[in-house]
Coordinates of C-alpha atoms in Angstrom, one line a residue:
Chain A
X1 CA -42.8 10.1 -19.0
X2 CA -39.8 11.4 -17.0
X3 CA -36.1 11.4 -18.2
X4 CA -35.0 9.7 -15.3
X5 CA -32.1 6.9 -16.5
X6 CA -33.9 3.6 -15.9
X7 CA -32.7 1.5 -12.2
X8 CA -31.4 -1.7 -12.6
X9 CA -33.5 -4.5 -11.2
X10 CA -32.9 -4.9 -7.7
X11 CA -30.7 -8.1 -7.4
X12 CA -31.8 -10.0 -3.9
X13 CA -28.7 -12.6 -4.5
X14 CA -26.2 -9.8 -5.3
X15 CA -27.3 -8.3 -2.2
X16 CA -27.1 -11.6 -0.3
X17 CA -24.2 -12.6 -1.7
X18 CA -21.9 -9.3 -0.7
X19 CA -23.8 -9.0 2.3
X20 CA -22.4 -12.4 3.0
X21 CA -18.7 -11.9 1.8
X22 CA -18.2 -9.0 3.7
X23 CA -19.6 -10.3 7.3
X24 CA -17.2 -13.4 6.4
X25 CA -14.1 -11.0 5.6
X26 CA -14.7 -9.1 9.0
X27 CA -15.0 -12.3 11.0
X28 CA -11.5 -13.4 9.4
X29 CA -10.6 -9.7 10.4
X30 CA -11.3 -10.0 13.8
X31 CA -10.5 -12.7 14.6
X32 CA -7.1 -12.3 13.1
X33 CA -6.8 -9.2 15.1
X34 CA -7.4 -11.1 18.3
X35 CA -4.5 -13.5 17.4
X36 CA -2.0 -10.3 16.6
X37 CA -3.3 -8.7 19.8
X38 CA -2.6 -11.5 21.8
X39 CA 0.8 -12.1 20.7
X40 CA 1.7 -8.5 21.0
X41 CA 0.7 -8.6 24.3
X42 CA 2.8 -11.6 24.8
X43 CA 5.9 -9.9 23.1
X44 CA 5.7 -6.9 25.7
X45 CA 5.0 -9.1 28.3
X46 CA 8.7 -10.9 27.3
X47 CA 10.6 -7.4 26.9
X48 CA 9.5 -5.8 29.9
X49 CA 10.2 -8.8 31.9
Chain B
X1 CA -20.4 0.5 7.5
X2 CA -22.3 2.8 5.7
X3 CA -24.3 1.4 2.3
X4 CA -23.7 1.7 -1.4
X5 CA -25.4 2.0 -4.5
X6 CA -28.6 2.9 -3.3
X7 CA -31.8 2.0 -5.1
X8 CA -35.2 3.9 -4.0
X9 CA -36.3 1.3 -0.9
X10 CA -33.0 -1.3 -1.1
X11 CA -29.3 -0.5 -1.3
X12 CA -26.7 -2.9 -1.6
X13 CA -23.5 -2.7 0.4
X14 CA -20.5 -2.0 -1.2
X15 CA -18.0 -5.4 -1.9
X16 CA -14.9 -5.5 0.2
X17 CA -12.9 -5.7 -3.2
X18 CA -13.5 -2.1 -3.6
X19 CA -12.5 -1.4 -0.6
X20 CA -8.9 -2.8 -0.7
X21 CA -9.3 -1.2 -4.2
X22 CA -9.1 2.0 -2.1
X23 CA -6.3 1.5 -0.6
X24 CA -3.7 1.7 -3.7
X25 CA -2.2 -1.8 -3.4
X26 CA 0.4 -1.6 -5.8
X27 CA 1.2 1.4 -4.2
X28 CA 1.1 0.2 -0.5
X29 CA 3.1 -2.5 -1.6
X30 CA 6.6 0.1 -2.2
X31 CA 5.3 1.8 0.8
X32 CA 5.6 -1.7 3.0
X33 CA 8.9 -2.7 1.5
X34 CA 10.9 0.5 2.0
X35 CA 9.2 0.6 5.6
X36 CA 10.2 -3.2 6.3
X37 CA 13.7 -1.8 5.2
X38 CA 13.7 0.8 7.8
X39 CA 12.9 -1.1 10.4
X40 CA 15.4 -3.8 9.2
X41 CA 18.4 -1.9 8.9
X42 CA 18.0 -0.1 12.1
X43 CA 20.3 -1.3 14.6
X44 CA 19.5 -4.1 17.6
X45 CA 16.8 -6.7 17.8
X46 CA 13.1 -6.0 16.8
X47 CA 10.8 -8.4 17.9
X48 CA 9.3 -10.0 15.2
X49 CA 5.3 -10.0 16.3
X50 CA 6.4 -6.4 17.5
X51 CA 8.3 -5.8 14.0
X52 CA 4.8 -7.5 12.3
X53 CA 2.5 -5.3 14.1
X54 CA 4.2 -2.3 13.4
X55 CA 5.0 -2.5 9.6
X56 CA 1.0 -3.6 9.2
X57 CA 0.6 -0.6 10.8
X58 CA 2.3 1.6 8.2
X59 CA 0.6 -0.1 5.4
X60 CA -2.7 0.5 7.1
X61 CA -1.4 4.2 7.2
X62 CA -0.9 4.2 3.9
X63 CA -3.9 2.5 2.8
X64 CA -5.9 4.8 4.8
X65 CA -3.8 7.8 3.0
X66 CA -4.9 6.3 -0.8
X67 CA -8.6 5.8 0.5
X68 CA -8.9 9.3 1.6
X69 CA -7.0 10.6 -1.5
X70 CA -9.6 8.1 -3.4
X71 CA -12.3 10.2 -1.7
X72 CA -11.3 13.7 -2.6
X73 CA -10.3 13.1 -5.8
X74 CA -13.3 10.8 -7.3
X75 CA -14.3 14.1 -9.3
X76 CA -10.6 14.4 -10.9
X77 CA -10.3 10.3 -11.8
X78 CA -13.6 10.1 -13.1
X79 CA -12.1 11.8 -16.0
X80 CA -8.7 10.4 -16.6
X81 CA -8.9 6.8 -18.9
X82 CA -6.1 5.6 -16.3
X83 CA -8.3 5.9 -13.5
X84 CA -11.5 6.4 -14.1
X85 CA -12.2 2.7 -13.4
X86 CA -11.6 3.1 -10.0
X87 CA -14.8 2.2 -7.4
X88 CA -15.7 5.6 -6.7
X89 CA -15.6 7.2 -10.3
X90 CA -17.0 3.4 -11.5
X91 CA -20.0 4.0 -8.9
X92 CA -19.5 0.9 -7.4
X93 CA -19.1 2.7 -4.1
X94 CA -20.5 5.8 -2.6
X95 CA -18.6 8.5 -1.6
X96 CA -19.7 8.4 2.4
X97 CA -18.7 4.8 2.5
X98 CA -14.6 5.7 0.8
X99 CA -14.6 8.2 3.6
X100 CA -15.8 6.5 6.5
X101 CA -13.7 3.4 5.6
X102 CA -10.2 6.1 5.5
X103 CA -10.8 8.0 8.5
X104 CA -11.4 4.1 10.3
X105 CA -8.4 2.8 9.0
X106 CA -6.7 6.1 9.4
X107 CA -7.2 5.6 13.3
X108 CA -7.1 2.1 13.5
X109 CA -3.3 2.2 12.1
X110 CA -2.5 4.5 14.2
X111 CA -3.9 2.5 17.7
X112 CA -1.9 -0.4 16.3
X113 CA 1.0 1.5 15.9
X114 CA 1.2 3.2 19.7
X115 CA 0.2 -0.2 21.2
X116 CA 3.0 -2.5 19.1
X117 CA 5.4 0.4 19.3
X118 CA 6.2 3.5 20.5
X119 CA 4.8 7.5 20.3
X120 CA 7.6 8.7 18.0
X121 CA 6.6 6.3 15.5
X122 CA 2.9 7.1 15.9
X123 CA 3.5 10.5 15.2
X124 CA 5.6 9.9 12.3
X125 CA 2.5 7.7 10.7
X126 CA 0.3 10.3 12.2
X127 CA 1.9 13.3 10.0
X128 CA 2.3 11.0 6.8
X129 CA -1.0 10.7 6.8
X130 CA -2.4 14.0 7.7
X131 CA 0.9 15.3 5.2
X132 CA -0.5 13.0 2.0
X133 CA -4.4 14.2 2.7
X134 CA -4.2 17.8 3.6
X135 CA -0.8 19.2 2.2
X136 CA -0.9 17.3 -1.1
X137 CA -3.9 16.0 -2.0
X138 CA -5.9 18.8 -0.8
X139 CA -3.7 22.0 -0.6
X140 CA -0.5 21.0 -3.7
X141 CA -1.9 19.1 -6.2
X142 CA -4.6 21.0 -7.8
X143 CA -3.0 23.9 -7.4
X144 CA 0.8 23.9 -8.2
X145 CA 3.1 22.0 -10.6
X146 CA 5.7 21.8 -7.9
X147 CA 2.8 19.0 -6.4
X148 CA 5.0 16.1 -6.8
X149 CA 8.1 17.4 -5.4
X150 CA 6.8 18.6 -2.1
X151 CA 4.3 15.7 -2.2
X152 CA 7.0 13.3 -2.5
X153 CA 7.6 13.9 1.5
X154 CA 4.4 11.8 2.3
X155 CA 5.4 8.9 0.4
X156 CA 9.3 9.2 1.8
X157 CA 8.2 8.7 5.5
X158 CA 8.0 5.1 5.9
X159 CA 11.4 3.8 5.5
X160 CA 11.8 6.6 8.3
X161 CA 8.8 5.7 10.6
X162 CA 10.6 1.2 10.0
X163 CA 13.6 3.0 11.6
X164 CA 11.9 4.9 14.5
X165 CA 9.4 1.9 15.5
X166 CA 12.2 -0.3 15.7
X167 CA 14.8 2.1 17.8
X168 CA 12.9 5.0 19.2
X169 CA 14.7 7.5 17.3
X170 CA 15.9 9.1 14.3
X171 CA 19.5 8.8 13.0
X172 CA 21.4 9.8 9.8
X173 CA 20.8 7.1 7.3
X174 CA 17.2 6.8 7.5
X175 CA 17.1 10.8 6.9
X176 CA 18.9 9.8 4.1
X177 CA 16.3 7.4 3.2
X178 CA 14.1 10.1 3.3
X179 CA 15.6 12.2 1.0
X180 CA 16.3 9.4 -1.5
X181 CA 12.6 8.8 -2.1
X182 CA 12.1 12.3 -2.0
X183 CA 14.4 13.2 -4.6
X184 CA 13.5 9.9 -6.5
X185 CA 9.5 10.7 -7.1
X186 CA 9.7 13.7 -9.4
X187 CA 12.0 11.8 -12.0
X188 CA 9.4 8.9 -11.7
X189 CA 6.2 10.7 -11.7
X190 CA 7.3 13.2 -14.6
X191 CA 7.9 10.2 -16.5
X192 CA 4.6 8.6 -16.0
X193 CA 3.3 12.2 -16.7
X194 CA 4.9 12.5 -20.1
X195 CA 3.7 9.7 -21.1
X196 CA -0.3 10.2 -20.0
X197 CA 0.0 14.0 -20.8
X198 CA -3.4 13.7 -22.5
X199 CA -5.1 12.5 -19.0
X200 CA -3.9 14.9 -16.8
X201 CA -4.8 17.9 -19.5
X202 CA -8.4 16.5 -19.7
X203 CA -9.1 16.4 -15.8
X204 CA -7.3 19.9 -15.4
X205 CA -4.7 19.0 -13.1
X206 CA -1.5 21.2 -13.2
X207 CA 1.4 17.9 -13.4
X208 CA 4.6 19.6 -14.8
X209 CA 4.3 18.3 -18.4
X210 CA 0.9 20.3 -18.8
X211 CA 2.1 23.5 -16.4
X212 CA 5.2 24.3 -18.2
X213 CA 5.5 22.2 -20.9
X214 CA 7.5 19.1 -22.0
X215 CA 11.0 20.5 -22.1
X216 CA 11.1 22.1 -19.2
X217 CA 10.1 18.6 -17.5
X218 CA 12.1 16.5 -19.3
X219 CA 15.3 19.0 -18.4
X220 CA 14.2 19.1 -14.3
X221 CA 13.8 15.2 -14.8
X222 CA 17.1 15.0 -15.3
X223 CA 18.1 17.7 -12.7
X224 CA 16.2 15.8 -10.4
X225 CA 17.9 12.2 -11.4
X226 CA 21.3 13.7 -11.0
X227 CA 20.9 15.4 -7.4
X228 CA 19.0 11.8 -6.6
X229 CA 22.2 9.8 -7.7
X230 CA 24.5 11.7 -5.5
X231 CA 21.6 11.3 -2.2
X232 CA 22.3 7.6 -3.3
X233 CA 25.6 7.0 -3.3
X234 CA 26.3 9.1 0.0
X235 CA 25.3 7.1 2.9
X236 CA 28.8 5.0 1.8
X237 CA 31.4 8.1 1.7
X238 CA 29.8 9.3 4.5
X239 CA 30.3 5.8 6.6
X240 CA 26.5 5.2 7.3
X241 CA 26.3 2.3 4.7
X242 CA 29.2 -0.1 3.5
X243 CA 30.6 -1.2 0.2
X244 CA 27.9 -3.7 -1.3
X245 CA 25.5 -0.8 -0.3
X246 CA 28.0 1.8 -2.1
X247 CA 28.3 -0.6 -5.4
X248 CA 25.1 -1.2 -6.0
X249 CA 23.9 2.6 -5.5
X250 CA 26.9 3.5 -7.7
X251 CA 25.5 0.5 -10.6
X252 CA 21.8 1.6 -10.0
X253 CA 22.2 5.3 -10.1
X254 CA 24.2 5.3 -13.2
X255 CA 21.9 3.6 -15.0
X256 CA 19.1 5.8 -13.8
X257 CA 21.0 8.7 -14.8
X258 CA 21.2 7.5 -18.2
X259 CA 18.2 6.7 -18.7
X260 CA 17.4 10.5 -17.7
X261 CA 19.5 11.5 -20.2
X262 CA 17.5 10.0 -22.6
X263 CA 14.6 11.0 -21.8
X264 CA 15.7 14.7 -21.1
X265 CA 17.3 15.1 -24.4
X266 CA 15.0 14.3 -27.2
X267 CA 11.7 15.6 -27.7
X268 CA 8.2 13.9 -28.8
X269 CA 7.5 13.1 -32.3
X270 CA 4.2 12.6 -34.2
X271 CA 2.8 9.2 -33.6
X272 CA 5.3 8.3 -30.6
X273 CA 5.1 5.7 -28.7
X274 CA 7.2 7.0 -25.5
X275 CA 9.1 4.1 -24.8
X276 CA 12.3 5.8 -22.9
X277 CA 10.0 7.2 -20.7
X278 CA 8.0 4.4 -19.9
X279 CA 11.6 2.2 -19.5
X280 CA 12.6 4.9 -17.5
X281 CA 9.3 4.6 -14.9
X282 CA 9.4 0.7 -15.3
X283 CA 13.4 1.0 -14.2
X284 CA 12.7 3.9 -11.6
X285 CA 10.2 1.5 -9.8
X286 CA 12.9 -1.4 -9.7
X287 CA 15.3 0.7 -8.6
X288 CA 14.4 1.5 -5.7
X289 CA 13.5 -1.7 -4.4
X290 CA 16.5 -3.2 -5.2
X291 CA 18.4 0.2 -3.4
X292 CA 16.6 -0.4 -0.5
X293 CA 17.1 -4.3 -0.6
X294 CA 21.0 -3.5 -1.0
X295 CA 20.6 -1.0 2.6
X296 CA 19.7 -4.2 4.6
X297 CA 21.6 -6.6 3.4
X298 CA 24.6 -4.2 3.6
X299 CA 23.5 -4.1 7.0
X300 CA 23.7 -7.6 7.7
X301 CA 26.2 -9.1 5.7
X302 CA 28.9 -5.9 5.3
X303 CA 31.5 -6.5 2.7

């Protein structure tokens, strides 16, 4: 006997499932970032002209 | 990113809800309007995808600011009711992950910020953020009552950093901007702190209403309301704002001041259920949106 607090089962879909959410939240990042890089780029491109 | 939660062989990574948890949204959200004000009042043409870039920026700044202060101070919530629910006190993230994530978005806002505007700016978000972590978090806070008044610099720099982004430099009025937030955040953090009192006591930390007591704050809330009203009302005597500017300031500040007076002239009875104070944080928070609101469209439609 030890008086360690008991672990919670390991969930796999928990896991899975924020694993998930959070590679789809970066993709959206990213690629959103691209898009305001981009038209930043654009934007200077049109001042400095 | 680094993981969460471990558990002996598996760990599971921390949910990107917590992280925006991290980064104070309600707060970020005053800190993105009163930037956006800046930069809108400021004289000339901003272009908007540049005007976009930059103000995302500043709320990545500030985010990255909360996430930090999130990190240091996970001991200190985990034993206040009000925020002991947040992810790092909650355990829902660990503490390597809170400060990997700041430090990223720390330099991340700033990289967005030289490439969509200019250095000034950049070093204006640069010393907010280094200000809000090191000064007060770190340094003021847990050591003097005077945190929030000094502190009150970090969250006064973004209507001024709007402004620089969008001209290059700094002129009177968004000094005065400055000094407006800066003079507004002790009347508005002293009432919150009256009226949690209990929280801060328990976690130790030395806000003004457990340092010297609640007279004393109630009496410098008011100080503090009056010397804010007349930082309010002067951009329009001294020709940096117009009238509809001047009016409103002049409207807002009164009732500000008299809600002060409320609050600084009574004292707390048994069983009460602070509601001055909370009207006066509820109003405080109003107020300066609506102040700020009234600088820009004073700017574009004078009276």
């Amino acid at each position: 006997m030890t008086d360690e607090p008991d672990q919670p089962p390991f969930d796999e879909a928990e896991y899975r499932r924020r694993q998930r959410s959070r590679a789809n939240m970066m993709a959206w990042m990213l690629g959103a970032l691209a898009i305001l890089f981009f038209f930043i780029t654009i934007a200077k491109m049109q001042i400095f002209a | 990113m680094a993981q969460s939660l471990t558990h002996d062989a598996m760990t599971l990574p921390a949910d990107w809800r917590d992280l925006f948890a991290l980064t104070k949204p309600r707060v970020m959200s005053l800190v993105v309007f009163t930037a956006l004000c800046g930069l809108l009042a400021a004289p000339g043409d901003v272009h908007p995808v540049l005007g976009f870039a930059s103000i995302l920026a500043i709320a990545l700044g500030a985010g990255a600011s909360g996430a930090l202060n999130q990190w240091y101070e996970a001991g200190l919530d985990a034993k206040m009711k009000r925020t002991a629910g947040r992810p790092l006190p909650a355990g829902r993230l660990d503490p390597q992950t809170a400060l990997q994530f700041g430090i990223g978005l720390a330099a991340f806002s700033l990289f967005l910020m030289l490439f969509a505007s200019n250095w000034q700016a950049t070093l204006l978000l640069a010393a907010s953020i280094l200000f809000y972590v090191f000064i007060y978090t770190m340094w003021l806070k847990p050591r003097t009552p005077q945190n929030i008044v000094i502190g009150g610099a970090a969250g006064a720099f973004p209507p001024l950093i709007g402004w620089v982004a969008a001209t290059g430099s700094i002129a009177p009025l968004p000094v005065m901007l400055f000094l407006l937030i800066f003079l507004w955040t002790p009347p508005h953090f002293w009432a919150l702190a009256l009226f949690v009192r209990s929280d801060y006591a328990a976690a130790g930390s030395p806000m003004m209403p457990v340092v010297a007591g609640e007279t004393s704050t109630r009496r410098q809330i008011l100080f503090y309301a009056l010397i804010m009203a007349a930082a309010a009302i002067a951009p329009w005597p001294l020709g940096y704002t117009g009238a509809l500017y001047g009016w409103t300031a002049i409207l807002l500040s009164a009732i500000f001041v008299i809600l002060s007076v409320q609050v600084g002239t009574r004292t707390t009875r048994e069983g009460d259920l602070m509601q001055p104070e909370k009207r006066l944080f509820a109003f405080s928070i109003a107020y300066l949106f609506i102040l700020f609101g009234a600088v820009v469209a004073d700017h574009w439609w004078p009276l």
